[in-house]
Short mmCIF file of C-alpha atoms and ligand atoms in Angstrom, two decimals:
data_model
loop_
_atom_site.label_atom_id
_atom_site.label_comp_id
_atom_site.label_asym_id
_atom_site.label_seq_id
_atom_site.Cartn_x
_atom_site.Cartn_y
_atom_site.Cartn_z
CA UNK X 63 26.36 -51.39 120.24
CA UNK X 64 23.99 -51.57 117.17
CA UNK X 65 22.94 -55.16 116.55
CA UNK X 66 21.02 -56.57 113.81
CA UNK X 67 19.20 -60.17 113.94
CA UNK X 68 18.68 -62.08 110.70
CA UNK X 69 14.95 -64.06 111.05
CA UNK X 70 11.59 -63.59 110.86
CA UNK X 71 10.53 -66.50 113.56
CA UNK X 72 9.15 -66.13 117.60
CA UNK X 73 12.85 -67.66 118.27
CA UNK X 74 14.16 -64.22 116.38
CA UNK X 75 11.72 -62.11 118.82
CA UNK X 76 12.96 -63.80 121.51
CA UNK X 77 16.26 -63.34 120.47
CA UNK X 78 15.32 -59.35 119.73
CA UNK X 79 12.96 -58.86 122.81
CA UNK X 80 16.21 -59.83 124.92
CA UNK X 81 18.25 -57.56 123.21
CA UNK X 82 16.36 -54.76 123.39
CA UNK X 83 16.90 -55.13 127.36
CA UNK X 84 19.85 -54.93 127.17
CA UNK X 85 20.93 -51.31 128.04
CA UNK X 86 24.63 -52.27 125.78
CA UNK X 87 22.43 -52.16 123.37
CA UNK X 88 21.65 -48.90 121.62
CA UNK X 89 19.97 -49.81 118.04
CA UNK X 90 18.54 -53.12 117.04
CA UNK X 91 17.40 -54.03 113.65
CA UNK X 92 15.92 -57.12 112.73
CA UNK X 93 15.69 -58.92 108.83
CA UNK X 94 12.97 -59.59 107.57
CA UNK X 95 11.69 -59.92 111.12
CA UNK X 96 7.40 -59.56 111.96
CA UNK X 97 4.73 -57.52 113.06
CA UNK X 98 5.56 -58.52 116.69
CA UNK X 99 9.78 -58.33 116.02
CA UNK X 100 8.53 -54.59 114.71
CA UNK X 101 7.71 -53.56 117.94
CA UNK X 102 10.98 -53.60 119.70
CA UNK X 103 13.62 -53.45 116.37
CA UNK X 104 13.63 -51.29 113.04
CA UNK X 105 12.94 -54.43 110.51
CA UNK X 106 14.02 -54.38 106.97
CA UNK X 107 12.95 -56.23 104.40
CA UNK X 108 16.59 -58.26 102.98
CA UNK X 109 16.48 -61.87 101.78
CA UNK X 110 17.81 -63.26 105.10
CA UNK X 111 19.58 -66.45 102.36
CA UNK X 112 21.85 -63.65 100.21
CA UNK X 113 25.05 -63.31 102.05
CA UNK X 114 25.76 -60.51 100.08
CA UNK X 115 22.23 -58.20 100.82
CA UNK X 116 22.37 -59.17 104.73
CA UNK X 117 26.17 -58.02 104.87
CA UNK X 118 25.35 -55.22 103.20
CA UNK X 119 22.96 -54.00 104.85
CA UNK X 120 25.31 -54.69 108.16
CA UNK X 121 28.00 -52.42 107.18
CA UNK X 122 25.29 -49.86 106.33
CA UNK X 123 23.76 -49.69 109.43
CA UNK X 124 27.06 -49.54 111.27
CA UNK X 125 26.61 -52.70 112.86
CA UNK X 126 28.64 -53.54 116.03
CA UNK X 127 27.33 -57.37 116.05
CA UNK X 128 25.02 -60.05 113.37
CA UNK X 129 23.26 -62.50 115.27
CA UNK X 130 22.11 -65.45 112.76
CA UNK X 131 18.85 -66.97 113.78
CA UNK X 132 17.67 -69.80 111.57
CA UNK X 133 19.85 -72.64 110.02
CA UNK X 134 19.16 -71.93 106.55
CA UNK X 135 21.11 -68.95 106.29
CA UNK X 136 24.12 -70.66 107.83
CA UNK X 137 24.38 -73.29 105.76
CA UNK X 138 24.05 -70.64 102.85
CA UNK X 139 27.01 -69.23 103.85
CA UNK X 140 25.54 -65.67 105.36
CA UNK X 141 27.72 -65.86 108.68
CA UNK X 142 30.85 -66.12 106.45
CA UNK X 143 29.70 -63.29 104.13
CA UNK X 144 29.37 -60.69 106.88
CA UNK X 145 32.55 -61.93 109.23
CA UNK X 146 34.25 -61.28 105.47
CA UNK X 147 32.91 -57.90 105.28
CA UNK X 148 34.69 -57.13 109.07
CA UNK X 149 31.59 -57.65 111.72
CA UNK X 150 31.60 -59.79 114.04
CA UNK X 151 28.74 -62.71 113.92
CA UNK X 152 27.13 -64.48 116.25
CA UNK X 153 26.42 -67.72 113.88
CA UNK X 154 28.86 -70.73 112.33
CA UNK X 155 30.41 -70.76 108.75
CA UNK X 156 28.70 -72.94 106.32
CA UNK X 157 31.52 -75.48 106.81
CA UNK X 158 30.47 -76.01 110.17
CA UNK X 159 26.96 -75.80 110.66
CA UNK X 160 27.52 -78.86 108.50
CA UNK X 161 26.76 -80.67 112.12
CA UNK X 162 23.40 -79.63 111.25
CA UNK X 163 23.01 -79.87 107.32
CA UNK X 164 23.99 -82.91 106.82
CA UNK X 165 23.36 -85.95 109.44
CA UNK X 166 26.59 -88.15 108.19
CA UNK X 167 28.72 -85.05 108.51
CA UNK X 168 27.40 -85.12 112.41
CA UNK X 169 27.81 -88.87 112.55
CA UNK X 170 31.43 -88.62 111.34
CA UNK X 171 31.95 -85.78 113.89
CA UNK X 172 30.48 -87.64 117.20
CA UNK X 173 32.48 -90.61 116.13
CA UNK X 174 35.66 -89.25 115.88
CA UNK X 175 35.38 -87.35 119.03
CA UNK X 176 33.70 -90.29 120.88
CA UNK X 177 30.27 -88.43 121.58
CA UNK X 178 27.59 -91.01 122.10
CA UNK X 179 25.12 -91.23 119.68
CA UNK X 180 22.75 -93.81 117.88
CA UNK X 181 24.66 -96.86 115.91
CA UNK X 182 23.82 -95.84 112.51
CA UNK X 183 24.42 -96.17 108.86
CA UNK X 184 24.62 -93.98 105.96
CA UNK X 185 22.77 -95.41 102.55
CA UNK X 186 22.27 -94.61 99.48
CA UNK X 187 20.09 -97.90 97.46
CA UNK X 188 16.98 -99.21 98.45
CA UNK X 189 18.82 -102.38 99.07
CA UNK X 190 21.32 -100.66 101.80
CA UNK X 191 18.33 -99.11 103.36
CA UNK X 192 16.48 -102.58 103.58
CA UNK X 193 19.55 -104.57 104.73
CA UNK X 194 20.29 -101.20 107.51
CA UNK X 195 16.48 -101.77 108.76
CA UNK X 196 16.93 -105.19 109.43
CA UNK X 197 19.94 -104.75 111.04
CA UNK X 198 18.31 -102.74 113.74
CA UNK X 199 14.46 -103.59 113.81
CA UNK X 200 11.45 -102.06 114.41
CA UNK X 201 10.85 -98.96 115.66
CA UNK X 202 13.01 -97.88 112.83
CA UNK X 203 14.57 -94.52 112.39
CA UNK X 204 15.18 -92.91 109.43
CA UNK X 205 16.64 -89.34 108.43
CA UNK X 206 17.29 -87.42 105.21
CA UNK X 207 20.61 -86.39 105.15
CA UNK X 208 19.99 -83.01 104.18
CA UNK X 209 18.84 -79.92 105.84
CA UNK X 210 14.67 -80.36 106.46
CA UNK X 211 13.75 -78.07 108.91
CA UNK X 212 13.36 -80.63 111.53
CA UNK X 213 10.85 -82.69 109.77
CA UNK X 214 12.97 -85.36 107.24
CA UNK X 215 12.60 -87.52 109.92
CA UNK X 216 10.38 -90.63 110.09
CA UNK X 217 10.38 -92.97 113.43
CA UNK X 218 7.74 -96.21 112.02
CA UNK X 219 7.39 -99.77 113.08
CA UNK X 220 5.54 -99.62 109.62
CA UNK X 221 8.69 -101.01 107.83
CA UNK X 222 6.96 -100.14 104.22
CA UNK X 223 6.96 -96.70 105.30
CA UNK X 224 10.34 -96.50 106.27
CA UNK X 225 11.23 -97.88 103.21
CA UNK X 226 8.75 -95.24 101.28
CA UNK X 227 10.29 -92.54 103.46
CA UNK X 228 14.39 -93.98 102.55
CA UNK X 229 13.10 -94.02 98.82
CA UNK X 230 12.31 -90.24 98.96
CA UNK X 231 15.51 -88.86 99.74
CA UNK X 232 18.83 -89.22 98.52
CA UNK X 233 21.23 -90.44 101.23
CA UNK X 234 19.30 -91.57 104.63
CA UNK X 235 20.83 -91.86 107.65
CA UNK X 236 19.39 -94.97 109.47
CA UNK X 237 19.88 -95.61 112.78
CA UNK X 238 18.88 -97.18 115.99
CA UNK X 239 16.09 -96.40 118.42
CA UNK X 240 17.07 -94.05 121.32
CA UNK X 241 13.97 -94.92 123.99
CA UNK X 242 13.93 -92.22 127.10
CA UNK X 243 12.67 -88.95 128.00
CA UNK X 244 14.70 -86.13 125.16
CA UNK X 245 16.22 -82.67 126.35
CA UNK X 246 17.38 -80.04 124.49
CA UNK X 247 20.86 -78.48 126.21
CA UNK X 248 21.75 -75.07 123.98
CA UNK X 249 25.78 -73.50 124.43
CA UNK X 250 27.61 -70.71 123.28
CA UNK X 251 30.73 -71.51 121.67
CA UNK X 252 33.53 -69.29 120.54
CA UNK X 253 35.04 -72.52 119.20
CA UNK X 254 37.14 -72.98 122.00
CA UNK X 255 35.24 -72.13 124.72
CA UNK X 256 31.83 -73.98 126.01
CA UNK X 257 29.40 -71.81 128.13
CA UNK X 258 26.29 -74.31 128.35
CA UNK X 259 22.70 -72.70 128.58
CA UNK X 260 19.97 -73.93 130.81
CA UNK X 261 18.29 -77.27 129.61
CA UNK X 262 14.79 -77.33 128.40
CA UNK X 263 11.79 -80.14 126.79
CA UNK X 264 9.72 -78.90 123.41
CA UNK X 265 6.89 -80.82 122.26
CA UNK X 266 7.30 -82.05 118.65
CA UNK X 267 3.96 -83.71 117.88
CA UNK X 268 0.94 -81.57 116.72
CA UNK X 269 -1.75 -82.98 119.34
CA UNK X 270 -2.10 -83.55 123.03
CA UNK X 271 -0.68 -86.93 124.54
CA UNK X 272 2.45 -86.47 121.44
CA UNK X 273 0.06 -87.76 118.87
CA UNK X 274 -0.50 -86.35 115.49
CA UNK X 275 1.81 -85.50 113.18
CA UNK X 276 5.17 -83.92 113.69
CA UNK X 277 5.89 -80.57 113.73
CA UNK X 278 8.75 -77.57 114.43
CA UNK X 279 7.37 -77.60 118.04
CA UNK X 280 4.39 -76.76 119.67
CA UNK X 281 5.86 -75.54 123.25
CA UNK X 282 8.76 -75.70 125.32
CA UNK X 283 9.51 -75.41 129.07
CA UNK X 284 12.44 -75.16 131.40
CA UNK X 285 13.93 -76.08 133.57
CA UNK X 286 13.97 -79.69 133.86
CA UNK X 287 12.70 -80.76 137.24
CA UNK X 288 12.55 -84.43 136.87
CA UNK X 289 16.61 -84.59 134.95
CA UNK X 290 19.06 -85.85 136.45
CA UNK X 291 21.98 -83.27 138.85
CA UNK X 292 24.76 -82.71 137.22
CA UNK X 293 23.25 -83.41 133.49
CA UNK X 294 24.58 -79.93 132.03
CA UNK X 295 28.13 -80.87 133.61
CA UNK X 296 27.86 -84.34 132.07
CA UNK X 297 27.01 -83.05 128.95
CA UNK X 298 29.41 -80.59 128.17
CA UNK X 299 32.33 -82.92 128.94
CA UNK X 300 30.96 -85.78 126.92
CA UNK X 301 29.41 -84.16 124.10
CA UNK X 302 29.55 -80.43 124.10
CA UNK X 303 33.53 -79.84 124.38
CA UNK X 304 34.60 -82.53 122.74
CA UNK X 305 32.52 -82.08 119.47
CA UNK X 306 33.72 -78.05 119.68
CA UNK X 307 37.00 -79.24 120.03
CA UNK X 308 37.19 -82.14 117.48
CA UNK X 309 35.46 -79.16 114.72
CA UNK X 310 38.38 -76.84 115.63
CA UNK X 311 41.09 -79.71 114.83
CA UNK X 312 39.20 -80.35 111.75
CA UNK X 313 39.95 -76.59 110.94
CA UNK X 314 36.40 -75.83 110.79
CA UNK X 315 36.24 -74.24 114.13
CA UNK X 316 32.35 -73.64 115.45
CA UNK X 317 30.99 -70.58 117.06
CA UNK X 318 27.69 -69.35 118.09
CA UNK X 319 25.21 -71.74 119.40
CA UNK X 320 25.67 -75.72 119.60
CA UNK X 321 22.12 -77.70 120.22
CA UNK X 322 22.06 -80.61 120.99
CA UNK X 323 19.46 -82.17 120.89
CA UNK X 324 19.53 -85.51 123.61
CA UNK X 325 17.64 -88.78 124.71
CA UNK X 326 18.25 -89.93 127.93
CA UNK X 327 18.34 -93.77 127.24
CA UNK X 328 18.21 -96.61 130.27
CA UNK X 329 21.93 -96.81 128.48
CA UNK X 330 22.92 -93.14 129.16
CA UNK X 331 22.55 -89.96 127.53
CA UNK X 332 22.42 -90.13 123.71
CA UNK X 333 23.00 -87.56 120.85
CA UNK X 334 19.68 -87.70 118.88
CA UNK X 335 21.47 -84.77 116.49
CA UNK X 336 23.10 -81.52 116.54
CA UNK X 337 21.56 -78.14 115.55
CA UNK X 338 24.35 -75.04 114.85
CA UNK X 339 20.94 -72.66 115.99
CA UNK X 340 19.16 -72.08 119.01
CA UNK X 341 16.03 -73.96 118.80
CA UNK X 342 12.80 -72.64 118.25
CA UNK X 343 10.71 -72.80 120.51
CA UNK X 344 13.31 -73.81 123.50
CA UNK X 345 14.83 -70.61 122.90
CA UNK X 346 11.78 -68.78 124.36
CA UNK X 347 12.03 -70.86 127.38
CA UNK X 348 15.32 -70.48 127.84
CA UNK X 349 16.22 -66.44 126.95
CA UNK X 350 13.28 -65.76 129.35
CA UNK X 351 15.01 -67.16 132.33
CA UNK X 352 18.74 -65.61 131.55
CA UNK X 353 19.45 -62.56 133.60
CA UNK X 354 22.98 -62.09 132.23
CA UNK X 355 22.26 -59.33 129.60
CA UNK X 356 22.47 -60.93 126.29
CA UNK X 357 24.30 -59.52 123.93
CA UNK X 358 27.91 -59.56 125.43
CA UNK X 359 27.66 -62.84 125.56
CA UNK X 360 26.76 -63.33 122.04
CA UNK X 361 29.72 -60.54 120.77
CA UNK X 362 31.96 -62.61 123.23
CA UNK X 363 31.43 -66.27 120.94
CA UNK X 364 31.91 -63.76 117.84
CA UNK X 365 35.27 -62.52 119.15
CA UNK X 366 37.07 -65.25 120.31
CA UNK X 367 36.74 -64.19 124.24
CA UNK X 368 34.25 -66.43 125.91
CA UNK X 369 37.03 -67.21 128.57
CA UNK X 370 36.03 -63.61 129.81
CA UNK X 371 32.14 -64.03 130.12
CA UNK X 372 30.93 -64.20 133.87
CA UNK X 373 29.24 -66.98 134.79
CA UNK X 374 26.30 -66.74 133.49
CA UNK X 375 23.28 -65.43 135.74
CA UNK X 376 19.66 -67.70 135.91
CA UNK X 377 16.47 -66.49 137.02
CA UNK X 378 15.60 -70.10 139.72
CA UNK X 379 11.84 -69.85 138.45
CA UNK X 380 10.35 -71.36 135.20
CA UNK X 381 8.73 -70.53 131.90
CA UNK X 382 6.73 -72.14 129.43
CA UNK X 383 5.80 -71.28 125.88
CA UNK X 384 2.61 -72.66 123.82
CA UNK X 385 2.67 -72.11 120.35
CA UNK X 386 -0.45 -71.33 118.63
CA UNK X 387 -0.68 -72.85 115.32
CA UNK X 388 -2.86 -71.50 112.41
CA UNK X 389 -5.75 -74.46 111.36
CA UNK X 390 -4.19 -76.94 109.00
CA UNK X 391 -1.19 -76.96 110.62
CA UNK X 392 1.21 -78.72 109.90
CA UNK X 393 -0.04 -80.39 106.70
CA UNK X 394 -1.46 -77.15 105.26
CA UNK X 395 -1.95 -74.14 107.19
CA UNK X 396 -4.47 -71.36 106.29
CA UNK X 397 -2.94 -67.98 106.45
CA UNK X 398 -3.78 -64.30 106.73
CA UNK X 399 -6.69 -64.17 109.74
CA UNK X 400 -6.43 -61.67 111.78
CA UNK X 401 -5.35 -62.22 115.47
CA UNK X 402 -7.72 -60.33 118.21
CA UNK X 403 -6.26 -60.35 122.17
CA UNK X 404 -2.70 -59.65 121.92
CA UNK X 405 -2.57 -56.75 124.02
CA UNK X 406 -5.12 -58.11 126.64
CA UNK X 407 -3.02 -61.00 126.83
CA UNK X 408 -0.05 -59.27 128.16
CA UNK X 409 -2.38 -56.69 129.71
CA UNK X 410 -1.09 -58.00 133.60
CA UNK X 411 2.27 -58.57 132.39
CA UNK X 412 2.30 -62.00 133.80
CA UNK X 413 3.25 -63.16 130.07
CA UNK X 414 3.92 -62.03 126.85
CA UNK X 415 3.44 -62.53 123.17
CA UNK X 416 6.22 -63.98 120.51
CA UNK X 417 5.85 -63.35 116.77
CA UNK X 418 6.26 -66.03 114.78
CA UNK X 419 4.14 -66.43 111.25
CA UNK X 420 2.72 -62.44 111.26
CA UNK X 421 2.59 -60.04 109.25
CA UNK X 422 0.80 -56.24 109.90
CA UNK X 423 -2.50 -55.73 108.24
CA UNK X 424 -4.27 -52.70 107.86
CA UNK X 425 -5.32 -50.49 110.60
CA UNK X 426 -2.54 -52.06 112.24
CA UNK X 427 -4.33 -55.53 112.48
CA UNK X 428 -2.13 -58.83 112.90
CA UNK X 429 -2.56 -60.74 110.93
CA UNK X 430 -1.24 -65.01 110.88
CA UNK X 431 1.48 -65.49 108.33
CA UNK X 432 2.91 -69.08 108.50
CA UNK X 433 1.94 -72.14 110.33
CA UNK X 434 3.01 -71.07 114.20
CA UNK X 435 1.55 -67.89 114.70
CA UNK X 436 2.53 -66.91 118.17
CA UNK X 437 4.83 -68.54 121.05
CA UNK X 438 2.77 -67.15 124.00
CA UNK X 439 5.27 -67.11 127.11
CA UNK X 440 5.05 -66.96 130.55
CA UNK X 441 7.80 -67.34 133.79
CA UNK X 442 6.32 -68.06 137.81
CA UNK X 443 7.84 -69.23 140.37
CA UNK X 444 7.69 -72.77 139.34
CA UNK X 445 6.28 -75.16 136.21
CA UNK X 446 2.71 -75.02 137.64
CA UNK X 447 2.80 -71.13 137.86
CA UNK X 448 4.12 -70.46 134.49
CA UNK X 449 2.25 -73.25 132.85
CA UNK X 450 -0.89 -71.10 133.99
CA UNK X 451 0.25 -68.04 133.45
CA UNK X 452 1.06 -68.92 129.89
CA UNK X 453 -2.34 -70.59 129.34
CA UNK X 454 -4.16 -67.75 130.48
CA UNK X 455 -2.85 -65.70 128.16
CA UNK X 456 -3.50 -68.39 125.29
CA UNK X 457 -7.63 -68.04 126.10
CA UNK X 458 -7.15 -64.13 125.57
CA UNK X 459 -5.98 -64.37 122.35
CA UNK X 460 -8.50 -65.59 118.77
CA UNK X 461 -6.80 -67.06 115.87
CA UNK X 462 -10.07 -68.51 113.63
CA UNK X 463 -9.08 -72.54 113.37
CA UNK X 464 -6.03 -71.43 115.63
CA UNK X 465 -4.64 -74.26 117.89
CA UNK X 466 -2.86 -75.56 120.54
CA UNK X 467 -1.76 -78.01 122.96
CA UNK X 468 -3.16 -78.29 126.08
CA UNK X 469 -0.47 -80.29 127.95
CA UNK X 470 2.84 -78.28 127.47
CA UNK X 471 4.66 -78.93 130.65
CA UNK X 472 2.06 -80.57 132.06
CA UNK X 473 3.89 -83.67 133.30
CA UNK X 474 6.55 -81.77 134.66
CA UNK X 475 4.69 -79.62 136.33
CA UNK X 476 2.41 -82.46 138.24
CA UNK X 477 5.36 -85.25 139.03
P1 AMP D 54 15.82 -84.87 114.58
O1 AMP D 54 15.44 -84.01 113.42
O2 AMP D 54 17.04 -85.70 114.35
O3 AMP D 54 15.80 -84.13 115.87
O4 AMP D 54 14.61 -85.87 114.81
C1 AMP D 54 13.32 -85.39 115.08
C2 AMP D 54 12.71 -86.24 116.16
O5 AMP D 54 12.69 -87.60 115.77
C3 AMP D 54 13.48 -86.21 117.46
O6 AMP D 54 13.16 -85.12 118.26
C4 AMP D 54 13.07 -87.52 118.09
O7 AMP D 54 11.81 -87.39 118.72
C5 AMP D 54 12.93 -88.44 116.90
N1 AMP D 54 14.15 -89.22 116.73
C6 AMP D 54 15.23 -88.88 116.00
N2 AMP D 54 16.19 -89.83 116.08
C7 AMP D 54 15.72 -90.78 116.90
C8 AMP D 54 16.24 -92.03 117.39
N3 AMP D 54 17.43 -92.50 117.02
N4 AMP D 54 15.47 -92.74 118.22
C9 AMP D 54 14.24 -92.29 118.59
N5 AMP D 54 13.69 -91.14 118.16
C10 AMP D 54 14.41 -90.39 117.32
#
């Protein structure tokens, strides 16, 4: 099967460095993709938003499956363009990764299905936004409606800023405080069909000890030691199955990957919100521990036959990602250093190197690109192992002003 990946991110080379083990798997091309995605697929350079270039360029290549990485493409429709041009997709329509772009659209969801979630409301004035704050106190929680990569979020006791924050968009969600520890559970859906992925924990925040400012995530681990048996099970019959199922009586039936993203309150667990992606950088925590060769799987939620999959097969170690971010990030990073170290960092193939902002220099240099840089992953046998492994690797690698946290998975690892 030829496959191509739309993205250019280190959850894209995750998503490609998988694939190319696969031995079903006899081309892969990537769009735009990145020095590192290079490596391991043919990359070509289509605007991953045009529906029309990125099913062109499917039929073209004779492709047997699309898998869509990021969200923005979804919600501009690029899923629906190739399934109309006859290949299958791993990705929802833009009708329903809705449950993504817009928060009321997920609230409406959850609530008709019964999926526990925050209390929330939806506003529009500065006067609904005051009178929702005060409904719910301090800390207060407020979201842009629309699609913001993760970061149209503000959680304040700073009421003024909430305000500010409600002020700047134009329809806020606002909702109540979740408190408790948050996990990210990823499935594959065919729309009928649930097949939920391993759980894992990224780190938003840009600093050590979650301070700083927020960000798309600075690391990820998995699994869960400290989470509670039986959460996956719990989860897909509370929230995963019944959301799939309440989309597909709306007649916007959801396939590809459902995140959701969770807090486990003293109350139970709680939807914090929906992604219609895997999650980046989860997904390089995740893919690296799935044994079951990927891309049946994936062809499986774009045909309808999920029913048919195998149980799904988990390596019982662990793996951690640390993402290095270029200096400035998030706020404003500096781009186009180069990036000395990545071979010797794989060098005892203890870990390995994810793409994310990079683009090839001359004399085949790397050089950063973006604001994350690199997702620098590592398995072991448990947290502790791959936490080191993973770190090791980091201190191989120099990014000038490059950083990083210094406590992914470090609580988990030590409890
Ligand atoms: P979201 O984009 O909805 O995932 O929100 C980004 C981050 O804001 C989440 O990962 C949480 O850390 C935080 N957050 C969102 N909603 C809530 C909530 N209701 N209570 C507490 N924290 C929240």
């Amino acid at each position: 099967m030829k496959v191509l990946v739309i993205g250019g991110g280190a959850r894209e080379h995750a998503l490609c460095r998988s694939l190319s083990q696969d031995p079903a798997v006899t081309e892969l091309h990537c769009a735009p993709g990145n020095a590192g995605i290079a490596q391991v697929a043919t990359v070509h350079p289509v605007d991953q938003l045009d529906g029309a270039q990125v099913a062109a360029l499917a039929v073209r290549l004779g492709a047997g499956l699309v898998v869509v990485g990021p969200e923005a493409p979804l919600v501009a429709g690029v899923a629906d363009a190739v399934r109309a041009a006859g290949v299958p997709v791993f990705g929802p329509s833009a009708q329903a990764a809705r449950l993504e772009g817009s928060k009321a659209f997920a609230k409406d969801v959850m609530a008709a299905a019964g999926v526990p979630t925050a209390r929330s409301y939806v506003c529009t004035t500065a006067a609904e936004a005051a009178e929702a704050l005060d409904a719910f106190g301090a800390p207060y929680v407020v979201k842009d409606d629309g699609l913001a990569a993760g970061k149209g979020v503000v959680v304040t006791s700073d009421r003024e800023a909430a305000l500010e924050h409600a002020a700047a968009c134009e329809r806020v969600v606002i909702e109540e405080y979740l408190d408790g520890p948050e996990v990210s559970l990823f499935a594959i859906t065919d729309g009928t069909t649930v097949v939920p992925l391993q759980p894992a924990q990224d780190f938003k925040r840009a600093l050590d000890g979650d301070e700083g400012p927020n960000t798309g995530g600075m690391g990820a681990y998995s699994p869960l030691p400290w989470a509670p048996a039986g959460l996956v099970e719990e989860v897909l019959e509370s929230v995963l199955q019944p959301t799939v199922d309440e989309l597909r009586r709306r007649g916007t039936e959801f396939s590809g990957l459902l995140y959701a993203g969770l807090a486990l309150t003293s109350r139970g667990t709680r939807v914090i919100e929906f992604n219609a992606r895997f999650g980046d950088p989860e997904t390089q925590v995740v893919l690296a521990r799935l044994r079951t060769p990927l891309a049946g799987v994936l062809l499986a939620s774009a045909n309808g036959t999920l029913d048919q999959v195998e149980p799904l097969r988990w390596d019982e170690g662990a793996a951690v990602t640390v993402v290095v971010a270029s200096e400035g990030y998030p706020a404003a990073p500096r781009t186009g250093d180069p990036i000395e170290g990545l071979a010797e960092a794989e060098a005892d193939g203890t870990a390995f190197v994810l793409h994310a902002g990079t683009k090839a220099g001359e004399d085949g240099q790397v050089l950063s690109a973006g604001g994350r840089v690199l997702s620098v992953t590592a398995t072991g046998a448990d947290l502790a192992g791959a936490r080191e492994r993973a770190y090791a690797a980091v201190d191989r690698i120099s990014l000038k002003g490059g950083q990083h946290r210094t406590d992914i998975a470090l609580k988990a690892a030590t409890a």
